[in-house]
C-alpha positions as a LaTeX table, in Angstrom:
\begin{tabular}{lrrr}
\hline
Residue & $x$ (\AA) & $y$ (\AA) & $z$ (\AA) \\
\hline
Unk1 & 0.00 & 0.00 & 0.00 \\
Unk2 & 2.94 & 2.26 & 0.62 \\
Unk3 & 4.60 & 1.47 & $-2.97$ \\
Unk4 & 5.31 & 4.66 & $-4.73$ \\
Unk5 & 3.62 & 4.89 & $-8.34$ \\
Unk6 & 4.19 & 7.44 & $-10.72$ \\
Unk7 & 1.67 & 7.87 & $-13.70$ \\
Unk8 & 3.27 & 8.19 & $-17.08$ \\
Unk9 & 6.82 & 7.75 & $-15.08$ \\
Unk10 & 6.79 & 11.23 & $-13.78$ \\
Unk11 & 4.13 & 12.29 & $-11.30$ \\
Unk12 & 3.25 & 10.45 & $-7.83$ \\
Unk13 & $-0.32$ & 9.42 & $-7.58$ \\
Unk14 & $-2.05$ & 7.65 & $-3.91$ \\
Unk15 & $-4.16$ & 4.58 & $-4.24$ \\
Unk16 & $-7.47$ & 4.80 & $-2.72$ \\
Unk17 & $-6.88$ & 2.20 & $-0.20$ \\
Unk18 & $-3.81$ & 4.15 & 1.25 \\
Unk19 & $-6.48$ & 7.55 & 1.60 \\
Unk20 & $-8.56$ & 5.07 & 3.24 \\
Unk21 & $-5.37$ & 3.74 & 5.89 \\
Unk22 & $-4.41$ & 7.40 & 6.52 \\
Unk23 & $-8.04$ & 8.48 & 6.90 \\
Unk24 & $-9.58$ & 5.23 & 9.01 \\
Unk25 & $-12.27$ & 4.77 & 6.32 \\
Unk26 & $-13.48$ & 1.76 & 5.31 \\
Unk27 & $-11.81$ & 1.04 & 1.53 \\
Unk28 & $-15.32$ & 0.77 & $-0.29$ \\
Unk29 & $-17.07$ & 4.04 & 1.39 \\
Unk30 & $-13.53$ & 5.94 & $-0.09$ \\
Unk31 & $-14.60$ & 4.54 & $-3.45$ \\
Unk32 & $-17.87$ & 5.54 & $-3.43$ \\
Unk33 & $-17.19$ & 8.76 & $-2.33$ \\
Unk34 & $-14.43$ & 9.85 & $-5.32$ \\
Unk35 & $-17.51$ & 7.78 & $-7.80$ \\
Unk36 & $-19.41$ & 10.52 & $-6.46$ \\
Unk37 & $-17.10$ & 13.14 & $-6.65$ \\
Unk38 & $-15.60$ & 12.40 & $-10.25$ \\
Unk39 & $-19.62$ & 11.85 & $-11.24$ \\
Unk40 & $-20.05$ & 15.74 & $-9.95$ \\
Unk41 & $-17.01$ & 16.57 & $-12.27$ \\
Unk42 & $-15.47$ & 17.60 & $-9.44$ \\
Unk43 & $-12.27$ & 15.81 & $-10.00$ \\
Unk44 & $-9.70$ & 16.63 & $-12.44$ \\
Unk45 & $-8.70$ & 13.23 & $-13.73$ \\
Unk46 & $-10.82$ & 10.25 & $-14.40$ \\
Unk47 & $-11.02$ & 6.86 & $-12.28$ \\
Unk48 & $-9.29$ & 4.58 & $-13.90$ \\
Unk49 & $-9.58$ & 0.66 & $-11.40$ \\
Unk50 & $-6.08$ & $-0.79$ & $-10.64$ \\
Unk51 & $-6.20$ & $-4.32$ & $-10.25$ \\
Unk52 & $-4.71$ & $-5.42$ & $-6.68$ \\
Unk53 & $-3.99$ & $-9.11$ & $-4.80$ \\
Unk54 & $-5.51$ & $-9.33$ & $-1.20$ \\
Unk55 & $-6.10$ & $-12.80$ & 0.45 \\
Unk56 & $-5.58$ & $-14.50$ & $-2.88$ \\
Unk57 & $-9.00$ & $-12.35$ & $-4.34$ \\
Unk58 & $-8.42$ & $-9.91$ & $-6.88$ \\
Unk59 & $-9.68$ & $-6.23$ & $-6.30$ \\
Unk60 & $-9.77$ & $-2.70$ & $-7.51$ \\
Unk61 & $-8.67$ & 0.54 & $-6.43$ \\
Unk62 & $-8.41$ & 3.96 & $-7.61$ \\
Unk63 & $-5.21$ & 6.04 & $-7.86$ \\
Unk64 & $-5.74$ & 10.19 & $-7.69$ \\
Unk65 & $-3.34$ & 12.83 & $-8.37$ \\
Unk66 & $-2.46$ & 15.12 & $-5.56$ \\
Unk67 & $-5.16$ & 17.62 & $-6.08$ \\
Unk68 & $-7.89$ & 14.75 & $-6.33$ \\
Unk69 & $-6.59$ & 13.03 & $-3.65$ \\
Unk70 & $-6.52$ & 16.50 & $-1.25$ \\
Unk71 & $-10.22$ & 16.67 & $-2.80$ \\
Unk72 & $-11.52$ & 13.47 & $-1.32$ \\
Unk73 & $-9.76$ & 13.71 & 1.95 \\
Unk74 & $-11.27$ & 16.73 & 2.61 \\
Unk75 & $-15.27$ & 15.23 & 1.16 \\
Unk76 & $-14.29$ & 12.08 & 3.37 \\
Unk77 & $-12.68$ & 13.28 & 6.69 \\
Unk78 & $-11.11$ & 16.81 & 7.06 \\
Unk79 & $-9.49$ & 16.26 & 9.78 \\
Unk80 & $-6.64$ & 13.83 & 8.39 \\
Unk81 & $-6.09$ & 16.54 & 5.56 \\
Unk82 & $-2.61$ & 17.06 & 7.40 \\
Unk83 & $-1.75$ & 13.49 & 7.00 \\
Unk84 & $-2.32$ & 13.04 & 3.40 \\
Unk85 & $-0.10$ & 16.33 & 2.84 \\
Unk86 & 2.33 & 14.82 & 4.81 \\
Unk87 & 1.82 & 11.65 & 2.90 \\
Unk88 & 2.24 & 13.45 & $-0.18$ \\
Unk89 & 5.05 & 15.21 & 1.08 \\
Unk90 & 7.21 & 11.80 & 1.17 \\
Unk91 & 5.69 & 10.35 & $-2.24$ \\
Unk92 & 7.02 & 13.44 & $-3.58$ \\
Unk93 & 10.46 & 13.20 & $-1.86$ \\
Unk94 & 10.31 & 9.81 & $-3.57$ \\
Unk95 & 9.81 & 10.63 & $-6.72$ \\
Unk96 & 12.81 & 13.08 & $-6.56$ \\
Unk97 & 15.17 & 10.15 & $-6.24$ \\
Unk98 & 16.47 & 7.80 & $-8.68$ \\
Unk99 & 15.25 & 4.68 & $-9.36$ \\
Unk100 & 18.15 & 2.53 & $-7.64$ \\
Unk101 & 17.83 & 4.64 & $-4.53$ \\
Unk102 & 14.00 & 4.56 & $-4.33$ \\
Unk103 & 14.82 & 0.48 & $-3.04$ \\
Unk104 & 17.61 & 1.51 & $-0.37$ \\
Unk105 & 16.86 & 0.26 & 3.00 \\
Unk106 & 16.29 & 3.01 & 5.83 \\
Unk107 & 18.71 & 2.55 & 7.21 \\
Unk108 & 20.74 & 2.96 & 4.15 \\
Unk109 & 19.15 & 5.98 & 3.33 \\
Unk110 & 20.19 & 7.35 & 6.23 \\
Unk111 & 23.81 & 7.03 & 5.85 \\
Unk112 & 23.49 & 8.25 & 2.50 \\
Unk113 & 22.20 & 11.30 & 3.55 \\
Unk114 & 25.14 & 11.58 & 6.12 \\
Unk115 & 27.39 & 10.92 & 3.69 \\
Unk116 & 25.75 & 13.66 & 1.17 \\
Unk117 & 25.74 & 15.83 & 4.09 \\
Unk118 & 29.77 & 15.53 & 5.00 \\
Unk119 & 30.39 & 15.92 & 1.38 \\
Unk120 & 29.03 & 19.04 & 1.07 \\
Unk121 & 30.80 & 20.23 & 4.32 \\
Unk122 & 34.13 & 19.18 & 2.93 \\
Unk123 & 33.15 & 20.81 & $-0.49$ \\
Unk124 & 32.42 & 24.66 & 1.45 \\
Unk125 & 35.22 & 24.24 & 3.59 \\
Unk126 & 37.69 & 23.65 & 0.17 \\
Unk127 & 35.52 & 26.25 & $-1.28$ \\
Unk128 & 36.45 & 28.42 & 1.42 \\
Unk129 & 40.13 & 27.39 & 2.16 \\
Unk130 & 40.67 & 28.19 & $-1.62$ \\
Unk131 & 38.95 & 31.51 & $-1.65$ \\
Unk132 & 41.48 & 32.56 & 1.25 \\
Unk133 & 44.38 & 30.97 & $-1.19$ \\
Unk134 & 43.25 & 33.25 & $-3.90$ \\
Unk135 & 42.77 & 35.96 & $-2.03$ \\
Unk136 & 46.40 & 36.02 & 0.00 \\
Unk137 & 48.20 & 35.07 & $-3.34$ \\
Unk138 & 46.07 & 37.79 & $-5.39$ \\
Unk139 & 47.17 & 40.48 & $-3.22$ \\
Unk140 & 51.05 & 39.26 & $-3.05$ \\
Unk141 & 53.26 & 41.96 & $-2.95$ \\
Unk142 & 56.27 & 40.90 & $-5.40$ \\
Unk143 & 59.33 & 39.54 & $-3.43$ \\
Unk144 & 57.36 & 38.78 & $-0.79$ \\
Unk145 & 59.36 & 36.15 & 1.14 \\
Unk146 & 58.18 & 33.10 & 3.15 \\
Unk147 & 58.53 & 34.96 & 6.37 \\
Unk148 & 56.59 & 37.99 & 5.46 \\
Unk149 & 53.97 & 36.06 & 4.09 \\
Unk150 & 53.68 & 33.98 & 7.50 \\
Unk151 & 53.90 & 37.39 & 9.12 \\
Unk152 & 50.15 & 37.72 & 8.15 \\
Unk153 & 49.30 & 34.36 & 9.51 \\
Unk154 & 47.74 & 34.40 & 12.99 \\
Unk155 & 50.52 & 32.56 & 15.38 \\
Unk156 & 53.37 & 31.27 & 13.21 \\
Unk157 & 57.31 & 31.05 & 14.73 \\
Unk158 & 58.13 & 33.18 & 12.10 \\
Unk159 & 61.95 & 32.28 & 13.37 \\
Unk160 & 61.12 & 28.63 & 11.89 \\
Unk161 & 59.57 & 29.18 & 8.94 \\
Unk162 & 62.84 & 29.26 & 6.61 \\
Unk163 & 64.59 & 25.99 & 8.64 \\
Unk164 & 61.27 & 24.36 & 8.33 \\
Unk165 & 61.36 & 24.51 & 4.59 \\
Unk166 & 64.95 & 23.64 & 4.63 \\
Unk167 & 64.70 & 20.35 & 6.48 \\
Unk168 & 61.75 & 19.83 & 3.60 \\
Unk169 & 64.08 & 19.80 & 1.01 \\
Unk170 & 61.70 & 22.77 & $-0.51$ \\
Unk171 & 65.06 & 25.54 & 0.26 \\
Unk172 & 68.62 & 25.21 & 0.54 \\
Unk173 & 70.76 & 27.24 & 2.93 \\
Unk174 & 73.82 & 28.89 & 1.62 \\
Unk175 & 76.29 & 31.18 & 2.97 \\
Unk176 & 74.25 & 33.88 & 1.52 \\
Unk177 & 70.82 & 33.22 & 2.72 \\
Unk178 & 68.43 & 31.23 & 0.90 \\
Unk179 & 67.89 & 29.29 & $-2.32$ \\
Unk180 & 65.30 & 27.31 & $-3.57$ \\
Unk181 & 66.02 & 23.60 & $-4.60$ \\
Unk182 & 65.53 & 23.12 & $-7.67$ \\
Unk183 & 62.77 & 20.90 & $-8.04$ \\
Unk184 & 61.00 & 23.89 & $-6.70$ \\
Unk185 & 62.53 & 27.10 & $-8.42$ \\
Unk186 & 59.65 & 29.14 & $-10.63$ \\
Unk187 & 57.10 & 26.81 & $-8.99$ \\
Unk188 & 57.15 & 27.83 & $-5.58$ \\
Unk189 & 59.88 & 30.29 & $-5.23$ \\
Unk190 & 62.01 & 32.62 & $-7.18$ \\
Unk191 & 64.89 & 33.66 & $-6.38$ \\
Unk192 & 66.66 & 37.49 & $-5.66$ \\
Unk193 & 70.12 & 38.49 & $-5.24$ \\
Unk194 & 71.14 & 41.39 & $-4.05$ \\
Unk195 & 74.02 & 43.53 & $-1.76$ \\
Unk196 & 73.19 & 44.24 & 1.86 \\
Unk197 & 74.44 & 47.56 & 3.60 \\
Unk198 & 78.09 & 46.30 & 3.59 \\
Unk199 & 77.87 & 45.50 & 0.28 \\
Unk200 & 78.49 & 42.12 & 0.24 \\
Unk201 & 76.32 & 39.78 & $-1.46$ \\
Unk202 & 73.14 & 38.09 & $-0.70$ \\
Unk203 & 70.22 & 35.63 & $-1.40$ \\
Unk204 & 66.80 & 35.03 & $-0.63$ \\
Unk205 & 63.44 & 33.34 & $-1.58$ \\
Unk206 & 59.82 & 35.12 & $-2.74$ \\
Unk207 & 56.76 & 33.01 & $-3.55$ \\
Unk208 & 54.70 & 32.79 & $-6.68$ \\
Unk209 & 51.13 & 32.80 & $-6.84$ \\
Unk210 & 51.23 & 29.55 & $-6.68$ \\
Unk211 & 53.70 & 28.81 & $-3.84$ \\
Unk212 & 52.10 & 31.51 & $-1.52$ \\
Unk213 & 48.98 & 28.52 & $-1.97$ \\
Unk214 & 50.89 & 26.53 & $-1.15$ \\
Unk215 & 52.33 & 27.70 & 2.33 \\
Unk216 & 49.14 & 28.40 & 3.40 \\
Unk217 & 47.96 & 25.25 & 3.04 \\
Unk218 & 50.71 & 24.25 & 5.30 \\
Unk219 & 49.67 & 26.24 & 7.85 \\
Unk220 & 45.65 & 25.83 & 7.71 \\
Unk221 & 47.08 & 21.59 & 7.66 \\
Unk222 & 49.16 & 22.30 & 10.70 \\
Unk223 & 52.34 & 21.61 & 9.30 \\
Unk224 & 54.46 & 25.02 & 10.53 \\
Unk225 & 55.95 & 25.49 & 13.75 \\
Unk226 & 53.63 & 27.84 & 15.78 \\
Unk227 & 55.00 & 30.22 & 18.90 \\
Unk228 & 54.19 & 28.94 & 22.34 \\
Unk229 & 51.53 & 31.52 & 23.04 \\
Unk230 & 49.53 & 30.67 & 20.12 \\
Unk231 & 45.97 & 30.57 & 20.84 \\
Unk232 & 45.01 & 27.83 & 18.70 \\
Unk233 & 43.18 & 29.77 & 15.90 \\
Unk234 & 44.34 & 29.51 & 12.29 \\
Unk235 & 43.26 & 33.06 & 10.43 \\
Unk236 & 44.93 & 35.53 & 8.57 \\
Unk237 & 46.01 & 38.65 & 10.09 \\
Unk238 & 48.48 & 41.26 & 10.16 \\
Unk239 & 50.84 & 41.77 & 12.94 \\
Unk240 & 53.50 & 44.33 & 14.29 \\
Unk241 & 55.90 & 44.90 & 11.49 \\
Unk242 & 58.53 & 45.09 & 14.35 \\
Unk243 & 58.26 & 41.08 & 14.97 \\
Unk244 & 61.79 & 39.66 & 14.65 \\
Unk245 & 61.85 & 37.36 & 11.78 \\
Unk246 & 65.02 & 35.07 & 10.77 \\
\hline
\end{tabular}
């Protein structure tokens, strides 16, 4: 009795023995009442008898569209209107889903739904994680180093973020500074020479685009050293430009 149908295999239609289970009628007094009703012209559709098994005897019912179906509820009992929307409500649902999911088990269903539901978590948060991305790399200063770019990151040892990246293999250190290795040179870093104050020679790092991505999702993954008073929050912020950095 609870079997979805769908007429021409698109809209949901209710049998008239399920109005009469939602309603407490008797099967035969529903019947009579939509003969009257559809003799009145009162409902949009004509009664068409659906053969049905019950107790090894063959029998018929009628099957209504929504509106019908609200039609006769309300001629038959008004009361259970509510039940027969909410009825309708989950033949609806029903007819939303695809075939093979239509047989799923409750149980079933319900995991599906939980898994639907964590997908679409895990598809704002990467929404969101790469809107941040875009948005830090899009507004990278050119030869913005490693450090500076942690500088805006809410609780990173800024004093570790060049050794960090060394003991990755991602830079080198040299007796001038910093290099990138060269599996990563134009990809995540470029590199910039260039004479300090005494006018002896020196190296360092900047990001691309694409490695200032990168480093952030480091830090949103956990993977940078963070100072001791860190309060556990990963955002992006600016802080006192008179931080010592390495």
């Amino acid at each position: 009795m609870t079997d979805l149908v769908l007429r021409n295999n698109c809209s949901p239609t209710m049998s008239s023995r399920e109005i009469a289970d939602l309603t407490g009628s008797r099967h035969d007094n529903v019947k009579r009442s939509a003969e009257r009703l559809a003799a009145d012209q009162i409902l949009t559709s004509p009664l068409e008898g659906s053969d049905y098994e019950h107790r090894g005897n063959i029998y018929q019912e009628y099957r209504f569209n929504k509106r019908d179906s609200l039609v006769l509820v309300a001629r038959l009992s008004p009361e259970f209107t509510a039940a027969v929307v909410d009825r309708w409500q989950y033949l609806e649902e029903q007819a939303a889903l695809p075939s093979w999911a239509r047989n799923l088990t409750k149980e079933a269903r319900i995991a599906l739904e939980d898994l639907s539901s964590q997908v679409d978590h895990y598809k704002g948060e990467t929404n969101r994680l790469n809107a941040v991305c875009n948005d830090l790399a899009e507004n990278l200063k050119a030869g913005l180093t490693p450090v500076e770019f942690c500088r805006m990151l809410n609780g990173v040892n800024l004093n570790r973020v060049q050794p960090v990246l060394v003991e990755r293999k991602r830079l080198l250190r040299t007796p001038h500074g910093y290099r990138s290795a060269a599996a990563y040179r134009d990809k995540l870093f470029t590199e910039r020479r260039y004479l300090n104050r005494d006018d002896r020679p020196c190296e360092k790092v900047v990001l691309t685009q694409k490695g200032a991505k990168w480093l952030y999702a480091q830090y949103e993954q956990g993977r940078l050293e963070m100072r001791k008073d860190w309060d556990g929050h990963y955002s992006h912020v600016l802080f006192d430009d008179q931080e010592n950095v390495a």
